[in-house]
Backbone as CSV, one residue per row, in Angstrom:
resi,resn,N_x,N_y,N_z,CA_x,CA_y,CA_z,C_x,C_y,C_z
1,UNK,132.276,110.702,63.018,131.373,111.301,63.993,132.057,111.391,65.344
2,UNK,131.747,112.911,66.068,132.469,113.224,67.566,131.675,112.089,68.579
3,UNK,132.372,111.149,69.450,132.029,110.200,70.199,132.128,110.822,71.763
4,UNK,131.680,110.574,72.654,132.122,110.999,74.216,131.272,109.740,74.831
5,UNK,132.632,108.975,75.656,132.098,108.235,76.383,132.188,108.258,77.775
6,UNK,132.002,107.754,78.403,131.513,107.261,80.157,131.841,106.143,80.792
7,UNK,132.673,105.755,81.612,132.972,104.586,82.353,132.507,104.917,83.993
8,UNK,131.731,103.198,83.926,131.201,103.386,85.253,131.633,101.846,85.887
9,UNK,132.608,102.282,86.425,133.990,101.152,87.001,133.410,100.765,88.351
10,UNK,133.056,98.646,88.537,132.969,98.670,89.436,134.494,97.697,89.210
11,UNK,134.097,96.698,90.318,135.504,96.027,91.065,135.144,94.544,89.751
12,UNK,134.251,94.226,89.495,134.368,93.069,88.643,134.176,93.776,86.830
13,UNK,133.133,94.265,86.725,132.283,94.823,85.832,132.713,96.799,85.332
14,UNK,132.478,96.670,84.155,132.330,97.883,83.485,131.541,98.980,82.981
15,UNK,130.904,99.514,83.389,129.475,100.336,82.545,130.010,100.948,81.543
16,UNK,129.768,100.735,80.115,130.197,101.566,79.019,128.893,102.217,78.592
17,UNK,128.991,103.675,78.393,128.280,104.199,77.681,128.572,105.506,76.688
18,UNK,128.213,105.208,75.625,128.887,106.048,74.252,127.909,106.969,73.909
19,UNK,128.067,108.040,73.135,127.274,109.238,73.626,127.594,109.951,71.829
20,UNK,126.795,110.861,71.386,126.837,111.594,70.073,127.275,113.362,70.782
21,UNK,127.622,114.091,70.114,127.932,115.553,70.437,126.661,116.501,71.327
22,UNK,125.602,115.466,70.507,124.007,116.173,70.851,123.694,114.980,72.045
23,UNK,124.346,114.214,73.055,124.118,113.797,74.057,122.805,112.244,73.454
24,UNK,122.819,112.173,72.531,121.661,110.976,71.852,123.044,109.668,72.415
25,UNK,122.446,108.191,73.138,123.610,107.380,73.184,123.563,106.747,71.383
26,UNK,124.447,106.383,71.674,124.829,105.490,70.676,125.443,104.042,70.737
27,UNK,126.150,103.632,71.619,126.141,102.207,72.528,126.162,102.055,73.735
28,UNK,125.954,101.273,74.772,125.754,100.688,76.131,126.605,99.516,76.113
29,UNK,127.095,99.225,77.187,127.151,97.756,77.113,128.487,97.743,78.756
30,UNK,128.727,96.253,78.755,129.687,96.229,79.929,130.863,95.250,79.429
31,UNK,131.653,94.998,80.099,133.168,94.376,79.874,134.021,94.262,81.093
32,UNK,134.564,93.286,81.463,135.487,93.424,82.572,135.730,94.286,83.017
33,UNK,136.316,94.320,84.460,137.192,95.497,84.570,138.581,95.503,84.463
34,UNK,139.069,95.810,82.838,140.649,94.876,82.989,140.764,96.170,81.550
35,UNK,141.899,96.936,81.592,142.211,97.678,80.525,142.203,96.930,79.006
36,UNK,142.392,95.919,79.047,142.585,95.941,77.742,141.108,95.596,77.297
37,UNK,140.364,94.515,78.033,138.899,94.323,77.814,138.142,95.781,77.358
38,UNK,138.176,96.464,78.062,137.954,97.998,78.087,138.342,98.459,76.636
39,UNK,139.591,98.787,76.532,139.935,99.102,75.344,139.909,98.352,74.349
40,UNK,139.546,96.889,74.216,139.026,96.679,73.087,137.558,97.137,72.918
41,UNK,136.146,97.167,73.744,135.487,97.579,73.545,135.218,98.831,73.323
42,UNK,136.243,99.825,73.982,135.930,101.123,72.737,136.664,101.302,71.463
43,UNK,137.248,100.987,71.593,137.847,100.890,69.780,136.421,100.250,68.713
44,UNK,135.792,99.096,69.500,135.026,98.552,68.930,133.375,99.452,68.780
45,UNK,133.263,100.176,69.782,131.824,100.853,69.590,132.377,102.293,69.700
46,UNK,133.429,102.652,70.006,133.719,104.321,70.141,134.893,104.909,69.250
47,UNK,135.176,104.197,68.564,136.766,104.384,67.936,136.821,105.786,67.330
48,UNK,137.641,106.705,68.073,138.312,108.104,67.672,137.517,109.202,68.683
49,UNK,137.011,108.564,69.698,136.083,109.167,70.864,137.416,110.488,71.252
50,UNK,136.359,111.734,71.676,137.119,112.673,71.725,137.221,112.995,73.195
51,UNK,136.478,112.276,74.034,137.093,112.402,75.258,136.284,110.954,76.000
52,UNK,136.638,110.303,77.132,136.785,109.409,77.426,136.756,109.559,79.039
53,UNK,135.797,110.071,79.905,135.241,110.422,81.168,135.134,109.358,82.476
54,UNK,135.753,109.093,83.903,134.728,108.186,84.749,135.225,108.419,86.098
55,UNK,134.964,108.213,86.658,135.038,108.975,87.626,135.894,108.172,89.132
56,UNK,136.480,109.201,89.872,137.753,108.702,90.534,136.518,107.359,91.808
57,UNK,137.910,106.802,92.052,137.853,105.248,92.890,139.116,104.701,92.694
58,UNK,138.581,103.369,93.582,140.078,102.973,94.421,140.895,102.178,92.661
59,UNK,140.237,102.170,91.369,140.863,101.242,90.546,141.267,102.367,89.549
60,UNK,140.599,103.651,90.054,140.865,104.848,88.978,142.418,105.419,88.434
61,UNK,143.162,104.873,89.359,144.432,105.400,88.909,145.093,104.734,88.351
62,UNK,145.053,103.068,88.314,145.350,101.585,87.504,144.666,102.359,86.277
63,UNK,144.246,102.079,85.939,142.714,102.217,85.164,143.214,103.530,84.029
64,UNK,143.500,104.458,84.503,143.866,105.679,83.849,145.227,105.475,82.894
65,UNK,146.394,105.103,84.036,147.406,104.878,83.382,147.634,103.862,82.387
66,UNK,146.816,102.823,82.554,147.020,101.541,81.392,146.642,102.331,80.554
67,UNK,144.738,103.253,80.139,144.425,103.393,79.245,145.043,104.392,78.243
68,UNK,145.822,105.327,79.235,146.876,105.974,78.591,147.436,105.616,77.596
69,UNK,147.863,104.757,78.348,148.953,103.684,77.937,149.112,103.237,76.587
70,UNK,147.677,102.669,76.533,147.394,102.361,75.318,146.548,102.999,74.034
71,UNK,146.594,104.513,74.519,146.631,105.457,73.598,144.899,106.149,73.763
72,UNK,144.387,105.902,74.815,143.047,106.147,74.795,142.896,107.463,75.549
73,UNK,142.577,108.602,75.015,142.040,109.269,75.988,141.162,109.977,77.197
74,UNK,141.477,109.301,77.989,141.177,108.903,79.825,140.898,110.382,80.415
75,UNK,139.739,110.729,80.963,139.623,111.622,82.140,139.206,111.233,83.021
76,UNK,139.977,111.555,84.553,139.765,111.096,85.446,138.731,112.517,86.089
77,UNK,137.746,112.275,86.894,137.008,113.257,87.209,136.267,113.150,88.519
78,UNK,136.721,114.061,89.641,136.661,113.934,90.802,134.847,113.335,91.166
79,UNK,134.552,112.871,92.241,133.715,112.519,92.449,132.594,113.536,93.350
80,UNK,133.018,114.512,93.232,132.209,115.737,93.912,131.855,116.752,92.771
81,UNK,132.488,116.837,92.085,132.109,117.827,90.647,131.034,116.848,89.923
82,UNK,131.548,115.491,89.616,129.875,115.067,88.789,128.899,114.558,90.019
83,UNK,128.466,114.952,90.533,127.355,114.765,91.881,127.174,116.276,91.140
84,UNK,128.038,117.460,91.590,127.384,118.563,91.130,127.108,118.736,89.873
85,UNK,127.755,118.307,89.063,126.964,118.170,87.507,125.570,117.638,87.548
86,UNK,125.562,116.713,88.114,124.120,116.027,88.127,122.954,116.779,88.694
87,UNK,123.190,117.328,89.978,122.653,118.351,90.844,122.000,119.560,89.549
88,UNK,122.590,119.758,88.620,121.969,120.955,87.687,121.325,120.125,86.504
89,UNK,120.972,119.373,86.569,119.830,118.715,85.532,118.760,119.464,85.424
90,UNK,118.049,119.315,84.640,116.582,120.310,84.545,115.547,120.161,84.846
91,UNK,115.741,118.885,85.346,114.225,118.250,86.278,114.211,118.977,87.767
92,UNK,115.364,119.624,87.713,115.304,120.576,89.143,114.505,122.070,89.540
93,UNK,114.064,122.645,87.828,113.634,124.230,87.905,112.286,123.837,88.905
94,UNK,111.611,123.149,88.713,110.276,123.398,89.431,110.314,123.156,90.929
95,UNK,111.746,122.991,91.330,112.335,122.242,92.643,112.414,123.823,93.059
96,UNK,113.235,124.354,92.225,114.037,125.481,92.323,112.419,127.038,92.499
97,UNK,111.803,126.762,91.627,110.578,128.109,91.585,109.914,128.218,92.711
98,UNK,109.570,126.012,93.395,108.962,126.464,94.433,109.750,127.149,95.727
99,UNK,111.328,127.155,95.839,112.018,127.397,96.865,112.112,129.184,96.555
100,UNK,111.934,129.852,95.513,112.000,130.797,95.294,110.402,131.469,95.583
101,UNK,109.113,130.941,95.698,107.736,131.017,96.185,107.747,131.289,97.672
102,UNK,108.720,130.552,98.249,108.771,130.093,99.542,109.589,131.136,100.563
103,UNK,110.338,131.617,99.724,111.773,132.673,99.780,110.583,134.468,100.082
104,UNK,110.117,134.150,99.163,109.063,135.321,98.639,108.085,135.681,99.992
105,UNK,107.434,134.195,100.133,106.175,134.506,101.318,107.209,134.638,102.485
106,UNK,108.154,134.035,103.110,108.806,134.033,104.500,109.365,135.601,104.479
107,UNK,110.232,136.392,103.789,110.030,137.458,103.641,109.259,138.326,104.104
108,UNK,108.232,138.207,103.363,106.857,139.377,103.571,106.375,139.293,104.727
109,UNK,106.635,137.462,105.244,105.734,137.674,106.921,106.468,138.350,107.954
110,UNK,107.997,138.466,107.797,108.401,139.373,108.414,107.775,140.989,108.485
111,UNK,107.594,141.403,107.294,106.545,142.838,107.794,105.305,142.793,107.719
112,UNK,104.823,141.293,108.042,103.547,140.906,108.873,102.337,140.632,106.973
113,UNK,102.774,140.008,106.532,101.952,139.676,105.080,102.211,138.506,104.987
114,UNK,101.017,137.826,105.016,100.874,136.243,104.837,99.522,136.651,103.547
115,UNK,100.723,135.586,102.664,99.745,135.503,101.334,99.163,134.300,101.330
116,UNK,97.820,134.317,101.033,97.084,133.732,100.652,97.536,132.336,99.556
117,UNK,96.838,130.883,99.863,97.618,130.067,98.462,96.949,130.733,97.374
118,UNK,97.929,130.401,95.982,98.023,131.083,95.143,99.468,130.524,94.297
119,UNK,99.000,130.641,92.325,100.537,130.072,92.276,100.095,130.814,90.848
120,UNK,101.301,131.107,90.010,101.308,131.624,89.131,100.871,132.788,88.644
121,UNK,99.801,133.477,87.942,99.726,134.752,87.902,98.856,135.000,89.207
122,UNK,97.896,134.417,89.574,97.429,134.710,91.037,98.532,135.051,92.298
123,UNK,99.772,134.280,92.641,100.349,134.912,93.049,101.638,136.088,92.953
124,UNK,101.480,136.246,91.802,102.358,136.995,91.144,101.623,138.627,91.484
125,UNK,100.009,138.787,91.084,99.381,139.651,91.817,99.078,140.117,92.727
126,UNK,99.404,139.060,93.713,99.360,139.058,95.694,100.775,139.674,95.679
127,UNK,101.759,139.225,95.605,103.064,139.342,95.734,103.173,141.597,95.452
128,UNK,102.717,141.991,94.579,102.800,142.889,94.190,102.164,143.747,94.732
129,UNK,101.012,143.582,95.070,99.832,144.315,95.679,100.057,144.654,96.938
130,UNK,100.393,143.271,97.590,100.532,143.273,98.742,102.344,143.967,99.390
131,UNK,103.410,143.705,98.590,104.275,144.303,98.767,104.128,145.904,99.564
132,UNK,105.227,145.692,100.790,105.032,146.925,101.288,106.219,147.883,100.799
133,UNK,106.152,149.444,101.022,106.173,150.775,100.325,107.711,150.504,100.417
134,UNK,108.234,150.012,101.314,109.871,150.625,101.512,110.168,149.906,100.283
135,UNK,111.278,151.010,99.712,111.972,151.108,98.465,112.933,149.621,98.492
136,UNK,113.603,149.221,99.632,114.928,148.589,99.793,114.109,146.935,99.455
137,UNK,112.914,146.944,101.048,112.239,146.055,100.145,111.448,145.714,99.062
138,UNK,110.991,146.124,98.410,110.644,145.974,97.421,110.945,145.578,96.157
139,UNK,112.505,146.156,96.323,113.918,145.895,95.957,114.251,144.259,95.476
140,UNK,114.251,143.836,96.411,114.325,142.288,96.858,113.910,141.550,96.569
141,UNK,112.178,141.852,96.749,111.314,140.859,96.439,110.605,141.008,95.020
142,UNK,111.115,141.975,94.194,110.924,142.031,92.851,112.098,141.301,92.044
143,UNK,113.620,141.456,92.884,114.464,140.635,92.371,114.138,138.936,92.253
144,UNK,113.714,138.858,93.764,112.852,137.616,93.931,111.943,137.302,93.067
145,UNK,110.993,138.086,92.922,109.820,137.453,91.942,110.363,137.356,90.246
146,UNK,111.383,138.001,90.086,111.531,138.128,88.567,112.385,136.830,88.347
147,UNK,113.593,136.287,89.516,113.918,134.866,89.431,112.937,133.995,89.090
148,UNK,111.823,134.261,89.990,110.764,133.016,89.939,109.861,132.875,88.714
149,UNK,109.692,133.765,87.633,108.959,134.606,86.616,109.603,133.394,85.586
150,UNK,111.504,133.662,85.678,112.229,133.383,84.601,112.644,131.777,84.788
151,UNK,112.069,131.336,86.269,112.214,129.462,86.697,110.735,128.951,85.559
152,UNK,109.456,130.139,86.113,108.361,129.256,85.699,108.903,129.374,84.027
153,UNK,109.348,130.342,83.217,109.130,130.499,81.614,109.796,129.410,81.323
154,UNK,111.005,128.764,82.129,111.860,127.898,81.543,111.643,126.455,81.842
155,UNK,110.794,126.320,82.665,110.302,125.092,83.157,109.160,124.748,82.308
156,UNK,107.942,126.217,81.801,107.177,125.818,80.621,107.489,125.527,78.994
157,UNK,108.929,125.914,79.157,109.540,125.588,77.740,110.101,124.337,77.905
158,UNK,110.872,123.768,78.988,111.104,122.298,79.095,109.797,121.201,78.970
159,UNK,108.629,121.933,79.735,108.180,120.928,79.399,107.446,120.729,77.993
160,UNK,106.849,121.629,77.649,106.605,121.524,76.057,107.690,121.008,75.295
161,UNK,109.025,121.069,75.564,109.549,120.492,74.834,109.778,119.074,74.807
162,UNK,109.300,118.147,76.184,109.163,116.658,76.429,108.296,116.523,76.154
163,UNK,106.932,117.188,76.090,106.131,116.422,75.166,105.913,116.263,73.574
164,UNK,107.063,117.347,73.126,107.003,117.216,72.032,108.061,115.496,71.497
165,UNK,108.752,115.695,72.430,109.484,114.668,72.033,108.764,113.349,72.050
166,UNK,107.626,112.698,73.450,107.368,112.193,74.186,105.541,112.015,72.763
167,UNK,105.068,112.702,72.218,104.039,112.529,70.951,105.087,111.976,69.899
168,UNK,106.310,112.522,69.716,107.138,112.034,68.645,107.431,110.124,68.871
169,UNK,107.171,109.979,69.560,108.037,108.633,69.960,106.604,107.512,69.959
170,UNK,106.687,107.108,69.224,105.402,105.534,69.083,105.302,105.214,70.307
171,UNK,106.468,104.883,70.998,105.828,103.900,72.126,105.426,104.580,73.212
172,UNK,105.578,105.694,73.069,105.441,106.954,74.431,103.628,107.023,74.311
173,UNK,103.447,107.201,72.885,101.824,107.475,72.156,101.393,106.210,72.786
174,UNK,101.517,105.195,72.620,100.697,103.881,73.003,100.632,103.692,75.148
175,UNK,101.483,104.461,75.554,101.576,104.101,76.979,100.468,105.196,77.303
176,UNK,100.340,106.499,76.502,99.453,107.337,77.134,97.916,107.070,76.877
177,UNK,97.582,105.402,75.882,96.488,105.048,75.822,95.664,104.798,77.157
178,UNK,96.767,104.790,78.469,96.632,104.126,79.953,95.887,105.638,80.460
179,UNK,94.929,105.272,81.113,94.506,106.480,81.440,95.090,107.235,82.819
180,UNK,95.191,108.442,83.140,96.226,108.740,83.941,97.503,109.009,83.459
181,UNK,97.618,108.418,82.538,99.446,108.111,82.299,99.292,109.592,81.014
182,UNK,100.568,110.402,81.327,100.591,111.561,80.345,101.905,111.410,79.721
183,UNK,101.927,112.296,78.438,103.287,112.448,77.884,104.509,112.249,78.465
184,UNK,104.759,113.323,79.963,105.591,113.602,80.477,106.349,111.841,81.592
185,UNK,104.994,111.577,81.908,104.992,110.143,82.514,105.335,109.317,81.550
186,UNK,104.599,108.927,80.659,105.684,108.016,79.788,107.196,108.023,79.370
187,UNK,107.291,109.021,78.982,109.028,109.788,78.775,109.665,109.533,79.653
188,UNK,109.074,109.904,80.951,110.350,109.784,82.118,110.203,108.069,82.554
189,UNK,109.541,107.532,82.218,108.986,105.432,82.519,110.322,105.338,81.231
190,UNK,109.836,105.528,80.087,110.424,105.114,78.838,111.945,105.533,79.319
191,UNK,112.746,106.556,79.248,114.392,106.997,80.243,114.553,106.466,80.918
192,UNK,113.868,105.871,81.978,114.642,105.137,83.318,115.001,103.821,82.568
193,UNK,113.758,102.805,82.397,114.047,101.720,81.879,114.824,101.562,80.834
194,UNK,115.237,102.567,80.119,115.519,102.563,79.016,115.755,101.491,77.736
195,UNK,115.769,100.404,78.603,115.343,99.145,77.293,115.130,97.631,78.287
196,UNK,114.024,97.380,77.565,112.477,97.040,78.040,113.791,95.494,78.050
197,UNK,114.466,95.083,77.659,114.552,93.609,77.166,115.911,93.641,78.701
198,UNK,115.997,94.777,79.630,116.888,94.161,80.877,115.795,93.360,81.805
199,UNK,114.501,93.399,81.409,114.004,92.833,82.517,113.131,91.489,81.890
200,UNK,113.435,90.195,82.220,113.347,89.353,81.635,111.290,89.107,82.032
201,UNK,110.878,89.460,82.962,109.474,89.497,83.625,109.133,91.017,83.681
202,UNK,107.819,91.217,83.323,107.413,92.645,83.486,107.194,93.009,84.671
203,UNK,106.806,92.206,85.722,106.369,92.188,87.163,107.368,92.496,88.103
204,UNK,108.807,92.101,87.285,110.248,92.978,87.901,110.700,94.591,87.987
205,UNK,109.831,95.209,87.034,109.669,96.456,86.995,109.240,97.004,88.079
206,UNK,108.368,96.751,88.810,108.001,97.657,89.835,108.942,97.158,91.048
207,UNK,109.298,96.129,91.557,110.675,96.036,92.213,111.661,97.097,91.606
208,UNK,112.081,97.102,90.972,113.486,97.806,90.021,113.063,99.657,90.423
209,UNK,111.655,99.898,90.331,111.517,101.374,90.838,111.060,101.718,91.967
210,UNK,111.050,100.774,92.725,110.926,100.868,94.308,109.594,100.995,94.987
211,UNK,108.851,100.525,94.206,107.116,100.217,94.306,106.916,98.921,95.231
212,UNK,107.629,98.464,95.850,107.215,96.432,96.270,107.852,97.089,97.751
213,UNK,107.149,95.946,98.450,107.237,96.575,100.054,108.908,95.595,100.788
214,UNK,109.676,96.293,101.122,110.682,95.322,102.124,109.731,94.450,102.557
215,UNK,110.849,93.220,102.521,110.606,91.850,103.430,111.916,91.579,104.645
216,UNK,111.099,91.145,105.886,112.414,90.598,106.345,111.637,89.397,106.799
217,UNK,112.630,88.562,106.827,112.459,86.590,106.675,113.195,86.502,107.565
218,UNK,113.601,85.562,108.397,113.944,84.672,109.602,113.197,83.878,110.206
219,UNK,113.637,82.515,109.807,113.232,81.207,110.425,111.960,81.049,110.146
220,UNK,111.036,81.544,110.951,109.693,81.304,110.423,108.692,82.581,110.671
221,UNK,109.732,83.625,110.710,109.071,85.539,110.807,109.443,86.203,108.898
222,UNK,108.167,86.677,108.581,107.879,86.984,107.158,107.247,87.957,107.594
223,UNK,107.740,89.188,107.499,107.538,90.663,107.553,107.702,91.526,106.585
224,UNK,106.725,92.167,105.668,106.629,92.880,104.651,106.055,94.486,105.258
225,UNK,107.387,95.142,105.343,107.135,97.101,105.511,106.691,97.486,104.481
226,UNK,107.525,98.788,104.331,107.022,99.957,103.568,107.388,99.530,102.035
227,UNK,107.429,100.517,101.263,108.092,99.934,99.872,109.504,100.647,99.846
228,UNK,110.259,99.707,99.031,111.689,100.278,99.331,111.934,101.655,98.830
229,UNK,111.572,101.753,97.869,111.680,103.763,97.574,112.937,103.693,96.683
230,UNK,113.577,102.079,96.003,114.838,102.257,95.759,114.527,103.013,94.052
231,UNK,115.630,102.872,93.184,115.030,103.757,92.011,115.270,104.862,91.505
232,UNK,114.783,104.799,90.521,114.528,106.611,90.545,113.018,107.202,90.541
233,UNK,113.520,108.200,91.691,112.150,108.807,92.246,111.106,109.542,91.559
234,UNK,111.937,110.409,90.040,110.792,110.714,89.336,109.818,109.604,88.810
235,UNK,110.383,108.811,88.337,109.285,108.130,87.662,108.724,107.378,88.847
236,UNK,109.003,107.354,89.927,108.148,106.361,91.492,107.170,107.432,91.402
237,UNK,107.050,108.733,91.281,106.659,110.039,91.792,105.457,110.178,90.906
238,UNK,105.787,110.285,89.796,105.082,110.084,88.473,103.739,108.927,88.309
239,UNK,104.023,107.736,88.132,103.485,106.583,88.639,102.245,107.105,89.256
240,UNK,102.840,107.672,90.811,101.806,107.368,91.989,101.128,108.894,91.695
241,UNK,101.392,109.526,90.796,100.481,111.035,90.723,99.586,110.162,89.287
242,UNK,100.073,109.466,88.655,99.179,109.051,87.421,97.902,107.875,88.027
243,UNK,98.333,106.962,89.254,97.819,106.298,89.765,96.566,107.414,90.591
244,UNK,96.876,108.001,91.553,95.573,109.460,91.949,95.189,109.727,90.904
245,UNK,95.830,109.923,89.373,94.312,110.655,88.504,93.325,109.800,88.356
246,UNK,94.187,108.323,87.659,93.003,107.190,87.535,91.792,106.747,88.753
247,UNK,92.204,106.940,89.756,91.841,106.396,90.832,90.275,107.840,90.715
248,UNK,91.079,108.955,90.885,90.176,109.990,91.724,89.745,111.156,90.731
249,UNK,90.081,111.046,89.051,89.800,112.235,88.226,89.395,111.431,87.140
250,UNK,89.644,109.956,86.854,89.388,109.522,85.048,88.061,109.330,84.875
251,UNK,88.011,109.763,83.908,86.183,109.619,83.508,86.306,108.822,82.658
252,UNK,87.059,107.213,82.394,86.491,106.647,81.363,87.076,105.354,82.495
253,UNK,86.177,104.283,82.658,86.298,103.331,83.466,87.180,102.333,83.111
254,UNK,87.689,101.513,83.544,88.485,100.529,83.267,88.209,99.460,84.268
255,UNK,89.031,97.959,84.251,89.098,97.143,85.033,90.197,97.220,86.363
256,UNK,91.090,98.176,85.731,92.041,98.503,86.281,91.890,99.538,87.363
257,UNK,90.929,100.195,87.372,90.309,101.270,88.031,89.623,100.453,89.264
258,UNK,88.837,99.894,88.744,87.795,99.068,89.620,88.612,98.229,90.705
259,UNK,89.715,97.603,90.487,90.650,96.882,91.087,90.999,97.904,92.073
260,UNK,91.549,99.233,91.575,92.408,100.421,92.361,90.748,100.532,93.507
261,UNK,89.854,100.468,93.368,88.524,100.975,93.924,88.368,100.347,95.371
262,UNK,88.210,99.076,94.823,87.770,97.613,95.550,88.888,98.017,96.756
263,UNK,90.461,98.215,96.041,91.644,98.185,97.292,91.711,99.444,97.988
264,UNK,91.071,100.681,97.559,91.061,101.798,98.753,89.971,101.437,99.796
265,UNK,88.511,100.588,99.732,88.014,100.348,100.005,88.778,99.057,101.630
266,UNK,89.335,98.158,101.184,90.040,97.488,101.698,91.237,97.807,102.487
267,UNK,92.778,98.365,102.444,93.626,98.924,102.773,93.352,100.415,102.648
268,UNK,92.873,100.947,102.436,93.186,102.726,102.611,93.329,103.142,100.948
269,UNK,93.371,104.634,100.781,93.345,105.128,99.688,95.114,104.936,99.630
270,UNK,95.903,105.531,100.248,97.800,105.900,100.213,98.021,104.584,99.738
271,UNK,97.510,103.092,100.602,98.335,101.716,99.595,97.670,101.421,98.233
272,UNK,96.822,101.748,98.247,95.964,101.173,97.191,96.573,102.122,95.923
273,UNK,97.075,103.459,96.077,97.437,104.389,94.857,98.955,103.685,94.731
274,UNK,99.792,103.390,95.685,100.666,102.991,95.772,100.699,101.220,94.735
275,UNK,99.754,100.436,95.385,99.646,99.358,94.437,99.116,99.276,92.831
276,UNK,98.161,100.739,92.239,97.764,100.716,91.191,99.318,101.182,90.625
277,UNK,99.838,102.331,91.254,101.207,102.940,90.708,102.103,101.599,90.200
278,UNK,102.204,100.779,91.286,102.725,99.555,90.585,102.553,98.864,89.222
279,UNK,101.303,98.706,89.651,100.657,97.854,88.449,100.431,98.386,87.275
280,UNK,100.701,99.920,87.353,100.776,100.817,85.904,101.989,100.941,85.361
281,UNK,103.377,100.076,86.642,104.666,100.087,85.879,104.472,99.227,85.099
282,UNK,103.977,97.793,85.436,103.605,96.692,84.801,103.339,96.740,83.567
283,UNK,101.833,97.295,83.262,101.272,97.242,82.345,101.776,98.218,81.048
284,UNK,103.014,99.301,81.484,103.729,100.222,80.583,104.627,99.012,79.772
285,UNK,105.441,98.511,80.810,106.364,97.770,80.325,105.729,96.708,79.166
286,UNK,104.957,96.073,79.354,104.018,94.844,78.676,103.778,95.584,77.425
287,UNK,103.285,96.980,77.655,103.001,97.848,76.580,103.823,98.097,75.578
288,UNK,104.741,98.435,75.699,106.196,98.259,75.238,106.766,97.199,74.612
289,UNK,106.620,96.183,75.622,107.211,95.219,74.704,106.485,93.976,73.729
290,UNK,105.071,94.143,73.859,104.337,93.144,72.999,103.698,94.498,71.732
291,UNK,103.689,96.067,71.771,103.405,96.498,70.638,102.227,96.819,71.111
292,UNK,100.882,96.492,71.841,100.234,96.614,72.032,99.748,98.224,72.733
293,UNK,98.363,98.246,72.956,97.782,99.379,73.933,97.075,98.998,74.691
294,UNK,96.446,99.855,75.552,95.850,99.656,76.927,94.329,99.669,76.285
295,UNK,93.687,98.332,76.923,92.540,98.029,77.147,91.854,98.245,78.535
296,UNK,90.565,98.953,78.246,90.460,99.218,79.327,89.611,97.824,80.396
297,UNK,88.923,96.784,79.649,87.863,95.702,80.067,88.780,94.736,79.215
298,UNK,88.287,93.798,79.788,88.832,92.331,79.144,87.250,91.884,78.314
């Protein structure tokens, strides 16, 4: 089987990650940072890997030549090309449709047309109607709208296709027992963490996605700000939009609800969605790892 792996080189430590042709992993793990440590562990989980990827730093050129060396094949790969690799992921089209929405209305107000809100075929009908006669523009903003036509078709085929994956997957089905919490939200909870057993406490989870507020400590000053935001932001993003449905759209009650209730009541609605968002990392993770589903009452 074709292997492609990934090194993510710090100064003590190794990130290994091994990969199938169809991008499915196939091992994880870490190892010194010392060539041969290295190369025994891919021989051991990657052996006959057809390319061998990580990206330049101050140990990258040590690093390259040993593995050479010892018969492995090493790409070294600038550190501005995979930033832009990453940059074209597909969690970006709906980033991308609204900047092309936006492109569309600033346009038109130049020959004095302010559209109305509106999104999808509603504004697809403003856009048209309202378009004025000159040929050149019109030109433009049909080029424009047909970009934005071919962002939304491909963004509705991505996502049907995560939830197909996201119903396929047991534990994805049991997290969406949480009310609020959808296909797409579990999938992207279930990817980040990607295995439930790095976090030895479930209550570490919402630290780890940037849900828990900075502290600063000195002597006898204990100051708790904002929340750190560290993470990754889809699933922080996710969370706190699943936390607003429960809070402000679920029609089936919970204890968990009532808690979110009591605290908009108390701190404001923004911390209180912010603290249920937390506590729904919590209760995913728990979900996950005892087998269980979401109850809504004790």
């Amino acid at each position: 089987m074709s292997t492609y792996v990934g090194l993510d080189v710090s100064q003590k430590e190794t990130e290994i990650c091994v990969v199938d042709v169809e991008g499915r992993r196939i091992w994880r793990g870490k190892c010194r940072t010392e060539p041969n440590s290295i190369a025994v562990a891919l021989r051991e989980h990657a052996g006959g890997a057809v390319r061998i990827g990580m990206e330049t730093g101050p140990l990258s050129i040590w690093l390259w030549r040993e593995l050479r060396a010892l018969g492995l094949k090493v790409d070294c790969i600038h550190a501005r090309r995979v930033a832009a690799a990453l940059s074209l992921q597909v969690n970006k089209t709906d980033a991308n449709r609204t900047t092309l929405s936006n492109q569309i209305r600033g346009l038109l107000k130049t020959f004095g047309v302010v559209l109305a809100p509106g999104k999808g075929g509603t504004f697809d009908k403003m856009v048209l109607s309202r378009c004025p006669e000159d040929a050149l523009v019109r030109s433009a903003i049909e080029a424009l709208l047909c970009a934005w036509r071919v962002a939304g078709e491909r963004q509705r085929a991505l996502d049907a296709q995560l939830i197909r994956i996201a119903r396929a997957s047991e534990v994805c089905h049991r997290m969406t027992s949480v009310p609020g919490v959808g296909a797409i939200t579990a999938l992207t909870f279930a990817t980040t963490i990607d295995d439930p057993k790095r976090f030895g406490r479930s209550t570490d989870v919402g630290a780890y996605l940037g849900l828990t507020p900075r502290r600063y400590q000195s002597g006898e000053v204990d100051i708790a700000g904002r929340i750190s935001k560290s993470g990754d932001r889809a699933a922080r993003s996710l969370l706190f939009e699943a936390a607003n449905t429960l809070l402000t759209r679920a029609k089936k009650d919970s204890d968990l609800r009532q808690w979110g209730l009591t605290l908009m009541i108390r701190i404001g609605a923004k911390k209180a969605k912010v603290a249920v968002a937390r506590k729904l990392a919590v209760i995913l993770h728990c979900i996950w790892t005892d087998g269980t589903a979401f109850e809504g009452a004790r």
